[in-house]
XYZ file of C-alpha atoms in Angstrom:
765
model
C 81.224 -27.768 69.952
C 82.986 -31.000 70.766
C 82.791 -33.761 68.146
C 80.942 -31.565 65.634
C 83.796 -29.048 65.674
C 86.386 -31.815 65.287
C 84.502 -33.306 62.338
C 84.272 -29.900 60.676
C 87.997 -29.246 61.191
C 88.880 -32.645 59.732
C 87.064 -31.690 56.534
C 89.335 -28.673 55.947
C 92.537 -28.633 53.924
C 95.796 -28.939 55.824
C 96.878 -25.317 55.307
C 93.636 -23.857 56.682
C 93.654 -26.357 59.558
C 97.210 -25.353 60.410
C 96.227 -21.668 60.634
C 93.140 -22.347 62.753
C 94.638 -24.703 65.362
C 96.714 -22.107 67.296
C 93.792 -19.639 67.270
C 91.450 -22.260 68.686
C 94.002 -23.204 71.324
C 94.092 -19.602 72.525
C 90.323 -19.294 72.447
C 89.762 -22.448 74.490
C 92.431 -21.729 77.113
C 91.049 -21.049 80.618
C 91.081 -17.343 81.548
C 90.405 -16.452 85.217
C 89.213 -12.948 84.362
C 86.872 -13.830 81.504
C 85.550 -16.992 83.134
C 84.477 -15.094 86.271
C 83.096 -11.742 84.991
C 81.164 -10.999 88.200
C 84.341 -11.117 90.265
C 86.177 -9.006 87.695
C 83.412 -6.415 87.830
C 83.630 -6.293 91.635
C 87.348 -5.604 91.402
C 86.881 -2.812 88.876
C 83.958 -1.255 90.760
C 85.935 -1.288 93.994
C 88.875 0.415 92.335
C 86.615 3.070 90.871
C 84.934 3.675 94.218
C 88.270 4.086 95.965
C 89.548 6.462 93.315
C 89.858 9.988 94.681
C 91.519 12.367 92.314
C 91.262 15.436 94.531
C 91.416 15.698 98.332
C 90.210 18.331 100.768
C 92.883 20.973 101.291
C 94.433 20.555 97.854
C 94.579 23.428 95.403
C 93.288 23.440 91.863
C 94.448 26.591 90.199
C 93.662 29.483 92.563
C 90.997 27.460 94.455
C 91.375 25.351 97.605
C 89.149 22.274 97.807
C 86.914 22.108 100.900
C 84.618 19.115 100.377
C 83.123 16.728 97.849
C 79.505 17.731 97.221
C 78.477 15.477 94.339
C 79.631 12.988 91.737
C 78.476 11.106 88.669
C 79.820 8.943 85.909
C 81.541 11.909 84.296
C 83.309 13.522 87.221
C 83.131 14.971 90.710
C 81.983 18.335 92.005
C 83.704 19.997 94.973
C 82.979 23.013 97.099
C 86.036 25.242 97.041
C 87.143 28.720 98.032
C 89.358 31.240 96.307
C 92.819 30.871 97.875
C 95.059 33.364 96.060
C 94.045 36.314 98.247
C 92.551 38.370 95.399
C 89.039 38.039 96.819
C 86.977 35.662 98.933
C 84.506 33.522 97.045
C 82.915 30.089 97.450
C 82.668 28.204 94.155
C 81.832 24.809 92.698
C 84.700 23.033 90.922
C 83.907 20.171 88.549
C 86.805 17.840 87.730
C 86.797 14.942 85.266
C 87.554 11.570 86.827
C 91.274 11.037 86.564
C 90.856 7.489 85.282
C 88.550 8.619 82.477
C 90.908 11.366 81.423
C 93.873 8.955 81.365
C 91.843 6.365 79.456
C 91.381 8.803 76.602
C 87.612 9.092 77.141
C 85.818 11.947 75.409
C 84.490 13.006 78.850
C 87.409 15.409 79.152
C 86.390 16.913 75.839
C 82.819 17.116 77.130
C 83.945 19.127 80.136
C 85.893 21.551 77.963
C 82.801 21.849 75.797
C 80.590 22.483 78.819
C 82.911 25.374 79.646
C 82.319 26.802 76.175
C 78.563 26.296 76.518
C 78.320 28.032 79.881
C 80.370 30.952 78.619
C 77.540 31.700 76.175
C 74.860 31.717 78.895
C 74.090 34.632 81.197
C 70.856 34.132 83.129
C 69.959 34.359 86.796
C 68.479 30.862 86.574
C 71.650 29.207 85.227
C 74.769 28.610 87.315
C 77.321 31.131 86.020
C 80.700 30.093 84.666
C 83.506 31.767 86.619
C 86.727 30.106 85.553
C 88.292 27.006 84.025
C 91.592 25.303 83.323
C 93.547 22.096 83.785
C 95.172 20.454 86.803
C 98.898 19.744 86.913
C 98.107 16.279 85.529
C 96.381 17.795 82.528
C 92.836 16.985 83.721
C 90.367 19.730 82.776
C 88.135 21.427 85.334
C 85.631 24.235 85.344
C 84.475 26.613 88.055
C 80.900 27.843 88.453
C 79.028 29.759 91.098
C 78.272 27.613 94.131
C 74.524 27.222 94.616
C 73.818 26.540 98.270
C 70.417 25.012 97.687
C 68.419 21.808 97.578
C 66.881 19.816 94.751
C 63.688 21.457 93.536
C 61.456 18.538 94.565
C 63.023 18.349 98.041
C 62.637 22.103 98.478
C 58.959 22.045 97.483
C 58.197 19.157 99.854
C 60.211 20.588 102.756
C 58.375 23.921 102.510
C 54.965 22.358 101.896
C 54.444 24.373 98.723
C 50.973 24.422 97.212
C 50.298 23.721 93.542
C 50.573 27.352 92.391
C 53.939 27.848 94.121
C 55.319 24.671 92.555
C 54.136 25.800 89.134
C 55.887 29.162 89.603
C 59.169 27.363 90.294
C 58.846 25.437 87.019
C 58.058 28.666 85.153
C 61.375 30.101 86.379
C 63.215 26.946 85.300
C 61.541 27.001 81.866
C 62.542 30.652 81.338
C 66.157 29.756 82.149
C 66.073 26.797 79.765
C 64.551 29.009 77.076
C 67.493 31.402 77.526
C 69.825 28.498 76.750
C 67.738 27.450 73.752
C 67.894 30.949 72.309
C 71.676 30.554 72.356
C 71.347 27.186 70.602
C 72.114 25.100 73.695
C 70.017 22.076 74.708
C 70.546 20.774 78.254
C 69.288 17.175 77.641
C 69.471 16.089 81.313
C 66.898 18.124 83.210
C 66.032 16.405 86.499
C 65.475 17.484 90.131
C 69.122 17.041 91.142
C 70.169 19.412 88.339
C 67.792 22.153 89.502
C 68.649 23.524 92.926
C 66.525 26.062 94.774
C 68.216 28.674 96.960
C 66.658 31.492 98.963
C 67.426 34.953 97.583
C 65.925 38.017 99.258
C 63.394 35.822 100.994
C 62.156 34.235 97.753
C 63.024 30.864 96.222
C 65.252 31.006 93.149
C 65.749 27.822 91.104
C 69.100 27.494 89.333
C 69.837 25.009 86.528
C 73.134 23.131 86.864
C 75.200 20.647 84.888
C 75.277 21.313 81.179
C 77.769 18.443 80.943
C 75.871 16.533 78.230
C 74.384 19.605 76.566
C 74.514 20.086 72.830
C 74.949 23.081 70.622
C 72.154 23.002 68.060
C 74.429 24.433 65.377
C 77.273 21.996 66.057
C 75.942 19.221 63.841
C 77.960 17.820 60.996
C 76.078 19.026 57.920
C 76.754 15.819 56.081
C 75.816 13.269 58.729
C 73.761 15.192 61.252
C 75.950 13.715 64.013
C 77.440 15.807 66.769
C 81.181 15.908 67.409
C 81.029 14.268 70.833
C 78.487 11.587 69.988
C 79.887 10.007 66.829
C 79.818 6.585 68.536
C 76.090 6.858 69.179
C 76.603 7.058 72.962
C 74.231 9.398 74.765
C 74.449 9.932 78.480
C 70.973 10.401 79.938
C 68.841 9.820 83.015
C 66.141 7.340 81.894
C 63.350 8.551 84.210
C 63.512 12.059 82.727
C 64.852 11.423 79.212
C 62.753 12.137 76.134
C 62.115 9.000 74.018
C 64.108 10.351 71.061
C 67.275 10.539 73.207
C 67.449 6.735 73.124
C 67.947 6.774 69.354
C 71.457 7.987 68.435
C 70.374 8.548 64.830
C 67.757 11.158 65.773
C 68.795 14.798 65.875
C 68.383 16.324 69.314
C 66.165 19.416 69.438
C 64.789 21.707 72.104
C 61.814 19.324 72.324
C 64.002 17.049 74.477
C 64.214 19.765 77.139
C 60.480 20.450 76.890
C 59.997 16.778 77.817
C 62.416 17.167 80.739
C 60.522 20.232 81.955
C 57.280 18.285 81.719
C 58.782 15.444 83.761
C 59.982 17.951 86.364
C 56.510 19.516 86.611
C 54.862 16.091 86.773
C 57.016 14.973 89.706
C 56.542 18.270 91.550
C 52.762 17.954 91.249
C 52.353 14.228 91.897
C 55.468 13.137 93.822
C 55.822 10.482 91.115
C 57.888 10.182 87.975
C 55.947 10.178 84.695
C 56.828 6.545 84.014
C 57.795 3.672 86.281
C 61.074 1.776 86.257
C 59.997 -0.405 83.339
C 61.259 2.369 81.072
C 64.730 2.442 82.605
C 66.237 0.540 79.671
C 64.173 1.998 76.863
C 62.042 4.945 75.853
C 58.507 5.558 77.053
C 56.174 5.100 74.094
C 52.899 6.055 75.764
C 51.600 9.075 77.608
C 51.859 8.887 81.402
C 48.839 8.703 83.685
C 47.147 12.090 84.035
C 48.553 13.929 87.076
C 45.054 14.311 88.557
C 44.700 10.514 88.506
C 48.291 9.767 89.493
C 47.955 11.531 92.855
C 44.953 9.369 93.789
C 46.499 6.051 92.733
C 47.327 4.744 96.209
C 49.284 1.504 96.345
C 46.889 -0.307 98.704
C 43.788 0.671 96.738
C 42.209 2.604 99.621
C 40.166 5.752 98.873
C 42.199 8.939 98.610
C 42.089 11.134 101.743
C 40.410 14.576 101.447
C 43.722 16.416 100.998
C 44.709 14.129 98.123
C 41.273 14.467 96.538
C 41.605 18.259 96.721
C 45.028 18.065 95.055
C 43.516 15.905 92.308
C 40.801 18.495 91.633
C 43.383 21.279 91.432
C 45.341 19.351 88.784
C 42.338 18.270 86.720
C 41.934 20.100 83.437
C 44.611 22.625 82.514
C 47.538 21.139 84.451
C 46.697 17.663 83.157
C 46.726 19.052 79.630
C 49.958 21.031 80.090
C 51.829 18.049 81.558
C 50.685 15.572 78.920
C 51.419 18.002 76.102
C 54.994 18.503 77.343
C 55.438 14.737 77.876
C 54.025 13.534 74.564
C 56.173 10.714 73.106
C 56.129 12.449 69.702
C 58.405 15.537 69.811
C 56.287 17.269 67.163
C 53.239 17.154 69.443
C 54.914 18.770 72.448
C 55.119 22.488 73.091
C 57.060 24.226 70.346
C 59.463 25.763 72.871
C 60.258 26.095 76.563
C 58.858 29.622 76.303
C 55.496 28.284 75.066
C 55.460 25.811 77.958
C 56.188 28.595 80.461
C 53.554 30.789 78.823
C 50.818 28.205 79.345
C 51.823 27.759 82.988
C 51.584 31.519 83.472
C 48.157 31.537 81.814
C 47.060 28.832 84.226
C 48.302 30.880 87.185
C 46.466 33.963 85.880
C 43.240 32.058 85.261
C 43.436 32.671 81.516
C 42.805 30.092 78.753
C 45.842 27.966 77.982
C 46.953 27.367 74.397
C 47.524 23.617 74.653
C 43.806 23.053 74.069
C 41.756 24.336 71.199
C 40.174 27.717 71.774
C 36.403 27.436 71.973
C 33.597 29.614 73.161
C 32.655 27.084 75.838
C 36.199 26.751 77.167
C 36.969 30.487 77.176
C 33.587 31.146 78.787
C 34.363 28.571 81.469
C 37.687 30.222 82.307
C 35.993 33.636 82.313
C 33.377 32.337 84.727
C 36.049 31.010 87.074
C 37.861 34.335 87.152
C 34.797 36.550 87.483
C 32.117 34.384 89.074
C 30.331 37.256 90.777
C 30.181 39.423 87.676
C 29.037 36.539 85.480
C 26.347 35.484 87.969
C 25.009 39.032 88.119
C 25.110 39.326 84.331
C 23.283 36.025 83.908
C 20.556 37.047 86.344
C 20.217 40.418 84.636
C 20.073 38.848 81.201
C 17.459 36.300 82.205
C 15.437 39.075 83.830
C 15.809 41.213 80.705
C 14.656 38.407 78.434
C 11.769 37.591 80.727
C 10.822 41.244 80.984
C 10.988 41.571 77.222
C 8.585 38.690 76.798
C 6.181 40.150 79.349
C 6.371 43.582 77.746
C 5.619 42.133 74.344
C 2.568 40.394 75.718
C 1.230 43.597 77.228
C 1.897 45.813 74.221
C -1.344 44.998 72.492
C -4.487 43.311 73.576
C -5.304 42.393 70.032
C -5.325 38.655 69.511
C -2.821 38.671 66.638
C -0.443 40.979 68.456
C -0.797 38.940 71.638
C -0.096 35.740 69.696
C 3.025 37.269 68.160
C 4.143 38.456 71.572
C 3.630 35.009 73.057
C 5.718 33.441 70.279
C 8.463 36.007 70.881
C 8.319 35.316 74.598
C 8.676 31.582 74.006
C 11.705 32.163 71.779
C 13.238 34.491 74.329
C 12.646 32.009 77.151
C 14.224 29.186 75.131
C 17.224 31.353 74.309
C 17.543 32.290 77.972
C 17.385 28.608 78.896
C 20.209 27.800 76.496
C 22.245 30.644 77.943
C 21.608 29.448 81.477
C 22.681 25.908 80.493
C 25.912 27.285 79.062
C 26.666 29.052 82.324
C 25.809 25.888 84.245
C 28.257 23.880 82.105
C 30.910 26.532 82.704
C 30.532 26.218 86.482
C 33.600 24.414 87.922
C 31.304 22.425 90.226
C 29.251 21.142 87.277
C 29.340 17.370 86.895
C 31.600 16.923 89.925
C 34.372 19.061 88.483
C 34.538 17.250 85.130
C 36.281 19.465 82.579
C 33.925 19.708 79.627
C 35.646 19.241 76.281
C 34.736 21.131 73.126
C 33.142 18.009 71.640
C 31.106 17.359 74.790
C 29.904 20.957 74.965
C 28.800 20.970 71.321
C 27.155 17.546 71.604
C 25.185 18.727 74.612
C 24.230 21.845 72.680
C 22.922 19.737 69.784
C 20.711 17.694 72.102
C 19.231 20.829 73.674
C 18.720 22.575 70.339
C 16.770 19.649 68.887
C 14.316 19.995 71.779
C 13.518 23.655 70.952
C 9.886 24.089 69.974
C 10.302 27.189 67.805
C 11.191 26.171 64.219
C 13.006 29.436 63.305
C 15.048 29.386 66.514
C 15.849 25.684 66.117
C 16.945 26.202 62.504
C 19.132 29.143 63.511
C 20.824 27.213 66.327
C 21.325 24.157 64.085
C 23.144 26.395 61.590
C 25.371 27.844 64.314
C 26.237 24.366 65.594
C 26.807 23.110 62.050
C 29.226 25.957 61.419
C 30.989 25.078 64.681
C 31.450 21.480 63.538
C 32.934 22.757 60.259
C 35.512 24.676 62.299
C 36.178 21.529 64.349
C 36.965 19.651 61.124
C 33.957 17.298 61.240
C 32.102 17.978 57.961
C 29.855 14.899 58.138
C 28.325 15.930 61.472
C 28.063 19.529 60.302
C 26.317 18.448 57.113
C 23.684 16.484 59.027
C 22.826 19.476 61.214
C 22.728 21.870 58.262
C 20.488 19.573 56.229
C 18.054 19.549 59.159
C 18.166 23.345 59.298
C 17.484 23.656 55.557
C 14.592 21.204 55.855
C 12.988 23.511 58.436
C 13.306 26.493 56.073
C 12.233 24.463 53.037
C 14.065 23.948 49.738
C 12.209 26.891 48.188
C 13.100 29.366 50.958
C 15.105 32.403 49.796
C 15.558 34.250 53.107
C 18.973 35.413 54.237
C 19.021 32.758 56.964
C 18.312 30.005 54.425
C 21.112 31.354 52.218
C 23.554 31.236 55.123
C 22.625 27.587 55.694
C 23.315 26.871 51.998
C 26.676 28.661 52.269
C 27.757 26.336 55.048
C 26.405 23.343 53.133
C 28.696 24.320 50.245
C 31.651 23.834 52.593
C 30.476 20.472 53.925
C 29.527 19.074 50.501
C 32.899 20.218 49.152
C 34.726 18.530 52.038
C 32.672 15.344 51.548
C 33.459 15.282 47.798
C 29.950 15.803 46.456
C 30.607 18.197 43.528
C 27.194 17.830 41.929
C 25.373 18.914 45.083
C 27.845 21.796 45.385
C 26.925 22.975 41.885
C 23.184 22.852 42.646
C 23.629 24.913 45.814
C 26.152 27.252 44.188
C 23.942 28.100 41.213
C 20.973 28.783 43.483
C 23.001 31.062 45.753
C 24.616 32.977 42.901
C 21.270 33.551 41.225
C 19.770 34.862 44.487
C 22.699 37.096 45.476
C 24.630 38.102 42.351
C 23.306 41.676 42.645
C 23.888 42.105 46.405
C 26.013 45.138 47.393
C 27.914 42.802 49.699
C 29.466 40.173 47.402
C 30.232 37.684 50.193
C 27.590 35.078 49.337
C 28.011 35.442 45.581
C 31.793 35.046 45.846
C 31.416 31.995 48.060
C 29.065 30.433 45.524
C 31.504 31.080 42.675
C 34.509 29.777 44.600
C 32.935 26.472 45.570
C 31.372 26.073 42.122
C 34.795 26.406 40.480
C 36.168 23.695 42.779
C 33.231 21.430 41.928
C 33.761 21.891 38.181
C 37.424 21.018 38.613
C 36.489 17.873 40.572
C 34.254 16.820 37.700
C 37.137 17.253 35.239
C 35.759 20.384 33.572
C 38.957 22.399 33.894
C 38.054 25.221 31.500
C 34.778 25.981 33.266
C 36.516 25.844 36.647
C 39.100 28.436 35.602
C 36.438 30.667 33.995
C 34.286 30.716 37.155
C 37.342 31.350 39.363
C 38.372 34.230 37.053
C 34.899 35.768 37.393
C 35.186 35.577 41.179
C 38.660 37.139 41.109
C 37.471 40.067 38.953
C 34.503 40.711 41.215
C 36.592 40.567 44.395
C 39.221 42.906 42.919
C 36.491 45.398 41.948
C 35.101 45.915 45.441
C 35.657 43.001 47.762
C 37.213 43.071 51.217
C 40.861 42.042 51.660
C 39.716 38.664 52.942
C 37.528 38.158 49.855
C 40.412 39.191 47.594
C 42.764 36.741 49.298
C 40.329 33.901 48.818
C 39.529 34.747 45.202
C 43.185 35.215 44.177
C 44.185 31.994 45.881
C 41.301 30.028 44.392
C 42.085 31.197 40.852
C 45.730 30.252 41.337
C 44.711 26.855 42.667
C 42.367 26.191 39.727
C 45.064 27.164 37.226
C 47.536 24.864 38.937
C 45.072 21.942 38.932
C 44.466 22.585 35.241
C 48.211 22.134 34.656
C 48.934 25.866 34.216
C 51.205 26.166 37.240
C 53.411 29.024 36.026
C 50.302 31.089 35.291
C 49.049 30.312 38.801
C 52.074 31.732 40.642
C 51.251 35.497 40.356
C 47.761 34.971 41.805
C 49.024 32.794 44.653
C 51.824 35.255 45.466
C 49.319 38.121 45.443
C 47.108 36.223 47.903
C 50.063 35.832 50.261
C 51.074 39.484 49.875
C 47.585 40.832 50.637
C 47.162 38.473 53.589
C 50.488 39.408 55.168
C 49.762 43.112 54.679
C 46.253 42.780 56.149
C 46.510 40.125 58.831
C 50.219 39.566 59.448
C 52.298 36.403 59.232
C 50.791 34.592 62.222
C 47.282 34.253 60.874
C 45.256 31.344 59.572
C 44.471 33.033 56.242
C 48.132 33.823 55.648
C 49.196 30.318 56.603
C 46.689 28.756 54.187
C 47.754 31.087 51.363
C 51.405 30.208 51.985
C 50.551 26.502 51.939
C 48.810 26.725 48.549
C 51.744 28.652 47.087
C 54.179 26.132 48.568
C 52.220 23.241 47.083
C 52.436 24.664 43.566
C 56.114 25.589 43.947
C 56.819 22.012 44.994
C 55.086 20.686 41.897
C 57.256 23.036 39.814
C 60.402 21.590 41.357
C 61.291 24.639 43.480
C 61.720 22.363 46.484
C 63.655 24.620 48.861
C 61.222 27.525 48.592
C 58.224 25.177 48.753
C 59.517 23.405 51.847
C 60.162 26.678 53.685
C 56.581 27.859 53.073
C 54.986 24.503 53.846
C 56.928 23.848 57.048
C 56.037 27.325 58.328
C 52.378 26.630 57.547
C 52.516 23.175 59.155
C 54.014 24.590 62.353
C 51.385 27.331 62.561
C 48.424 25.047 61.834
C 49.633 22.437 64.323
C 49.929 25.072 67.038
C 46.691 26.892 66.212
C 44.315 24.118 65.143
C 45.868 20.920 66.483
C 48.424 18.460 65.159
C 45.765 16.118 63.795
C 44.551 18.831 61.378
C 47.626 19.112 59.155
C 47.025 16.178 56.806
C 46.566 18.294 53.671
C 49.711 20.292 54.440
C 51.757 17.131 54.961
C 50.494 15.830 51.620
C 51.574 19.067 49.918
C 55.056 18.705 51.385
C 55.020 15.062 50.312
C 54.323 16.113 46.695
C 57.301 18.479 46.799
C 59.542 15.726 48.173
C 58.267 13.245 45.583
C 58.934 15.712 42.771
C 62.476 16.207 44.129
C 63.137 12.455 44.280
C 63.304 12.399 48.084
C 61.261 9.204 48.182
C 61.669 8.092 51.812
C 60.544 11.433 53.219
C 57.709 11.623 50.695
C 56.415 8.167 51.614
C 56.399 8.991 55.324
C 54.598 12.297 54.714
C 51.853 10.731 52.573
C 51.354 7.953 55.130
C 50.992 10.521 57.934
C 48.581 12.610 55.852
C 46.343 9.602 55.134
C 46.478 8.368 58.730
C 45.442 11.792 60.022
C 42.822 12.304 57.325
C 40.939 9.006 57.509
C 39.160 9.666 60.852
C 38.165 13.166 59.683
C 37.146 12.913 56.021
C 36.669 9.150 55.790
C 38.776 6.322 54.403
C 36.887 6.398 51.088
C 37.493 10.094 50.388
C 39.240 10.718 47.028
C 42.029 12.644 48.710
C 42.878 9.605 50.835
C 43.098 7.552 47.656
C 45.378 10.126 46.033
C 47.689 10.199 49.062
C 47.909 6.398 49.234
C 48.698 6.273 45.519
C 51.436 8.870 45.951
C 52.745 6.913 48.950
C 52.961 3.814 46.747
C 54.826 5.793 44.078
C 57.328 7.050 46.668
C 57.799 3.551 48.133
C 58.428 2.163 44.663
C 60.925 4.957 44.194
C 63.314 3.527 46.770
C 62.557 -0.162 46.303
C 60.101 -0.864 49.141
C 57.932 -2.925 46.812
C 55.962 -4.906 49.400
C 54.947 -1.725 51.221
C 54.185 -0.046 47.876
C 51.865 -2.894 46.916
C 49.984 -2.548 50.233
C 49.580 1.224 49.793
C 48.403 0.819 46.185
C 45.796 -1.737 47.248
C 44.453 0.712 49.854
C 44.241 3.371 47.147
C 42.303 1.009 44.877
C 39.864 0.233 47.685
C 39.151 3.951 47.908
C 38.854 4.340 44.132
C 36.349 1.502 43.878
C 33.723 3.424 45.858
C 34.071 6.629 43.837
C 32.429 7.736 40.648
C 33.619 6.438 37.300
C 35.725 9.514 36.612
C 37.579 9.021 39.871
C 37.998 5.327 39.241
C 39.657 6.025 35.887
C 41.740 8.905 37.219
C 43.206 7.819 40.561
C 42.296 4.161 40.132
C 44.381 3.884 36.963
C 47.330 5.567 38.616
C 47.037 3.299 41.657
C 46.947 0.214 39.415
C 50.111 1.352 37.638
C 51.905 1.595 40.979
C 50.525 -1.796 42.052
C 51.714 -3.504 38.874
C 55.119 -1.811 39.147
C 55.524 -2.980 42.748
C 54.448 -6.541 41.940
C 56.708 -6.767 38.893
C 59.815 -5.307 40.508
C 59.231 -7.178 43.746
C 58.979 -10.486 41.895
C 62.101 -9.686 39.858
C 64.075 -8.887 42.970
């Protein structure tokens, strides 16, 4: 500015200075419009407000306009009536703003596209398309059924609807949205004003309006992923109800955006608040909202909630909290998989059945059962306690002999302790327990552990410790499970050979395998196989062989691993159950693949999938795991498309069934396929997610974490992110340094190669 600019200009050659002077003169000239932007905006806003493209009494096609009933940035909506005498009908006519149409905006194209979208939809919960065309000025319009109703939130408040009635309204809306999704249409702007409720036959009927910014899921440009009407990156949305991903024009819109909108609708109906405050009006919400049960009690002045509000809070606590927060999760992958799944959980809540948004557990299902059938459960509990007590008394009276009486007293003590545990479970399931606090799976199991450790009877305590240890294995917490199982085995004694002791060792095989302790696995496996190799039921023997083969492979003894896995496969094929065959076939295929014999592995892995599908169906955990192992090997062989199809199906199933934080190994398998295919960016992201998910579960120093960080570094190096690659390689080396020598030389050497590569290339660049 000023003298600095003049000095700079004086330093230029005459020709350049001559070309710049007239441009600068124009730039520095006073401009009334640009110098007073606020006044200019007022002028433009006033003109827009005064604009009225259509007046009452005018005709648009065969319809006569009666009144303006709504407007937005895109256009205006009028109530109109058929005027050509063919039949009498009240309709809604949407017309693009005349100024936008004349300005060449793509809004006119959006309206034509909305007409095409609505033509594909036929559902009682979606406003039906009746007609469409263009005005004499060439402005497009469309005609839908006229819904004489009120916004869903206003309707619920005006009629004083209780929680269940409000939930039923959202179920109807979700079913309508699911109908659109099944025809590849995403609404993208679900909010109360776009869902009107009208009375039909004495019952409320919500109707979804305004598909004006909807997208066809199959309309994407295959090359760019962009949609025809959003090439500029512009996305019309309502911030209070918009999913976070809608703020990013580079992200592909999916049905998850509407699941978020449905969650926001439910949240506001239940709490009279929006999920997030106005601070998110200019950007996406990156955190979960306050739980609905807490939101309704958060009074502005800090006073205690009145009784009615407290009762509403209790009715929302638990399932409805979980359903809302699942639908409103900032990460689309962690929301409900579909609007139908969202509606299904709401219906389960209304029916008093367990919802699917939380992990199934005995404690949770029992709690829901108790709530539905309190009288029956109370009677059953009383009868059971009486039966156990009577059994103990009968045992005492069976024989007056001292030994028999002593045995009977021991049995009575065990029975009484078991009855006490059962009574505690029922007490935890009571909805009034702990002031209505919803007991989580972890809390229920932790409480069970504390009570089990207080049991006086050693056999009963050992048995219950095994059951709880097995439960922790299913919850994906091998370290906790291992501690409980070690305590159980200590009660039995290392020399014990009873069936109960063998079952404890079987579970310890799983925990020691998960905790990367192959030598302990081999000790347990050899003992179990020696004790049970001749059993008619091969379950324990096959388990011992399977885990032993994995341990041998971990120790680098590939030939022995394959030989043991082959023995297990032969034994399972000769007389094992389908489940045992699936496991044995899959394990042999996995061992062959780890030994570098991937083509030989394929027939066994494919057979495992075939038997599992034939026995258990596609939607089953065994099938999903078998598909994942096959997909992993296919990815390593370079058959990326087939591998990705199998792995993504397995990831989706495991995330839905077991939780989205339990898919680390599957993400790593997909990452290997992407790395093999040279898709480095996707591979790096997948390995990072796998390690991030895995560290809290199996520990940061687990060899698998080191392998995933090394692979992440390799992928980052692949596309030139050398600084990030160096950081990932250093994390991998930290893991390798706490492992055995064989691991240090195997993964540690690979991690060092990636570190050196990143440092060298980064310095060169």
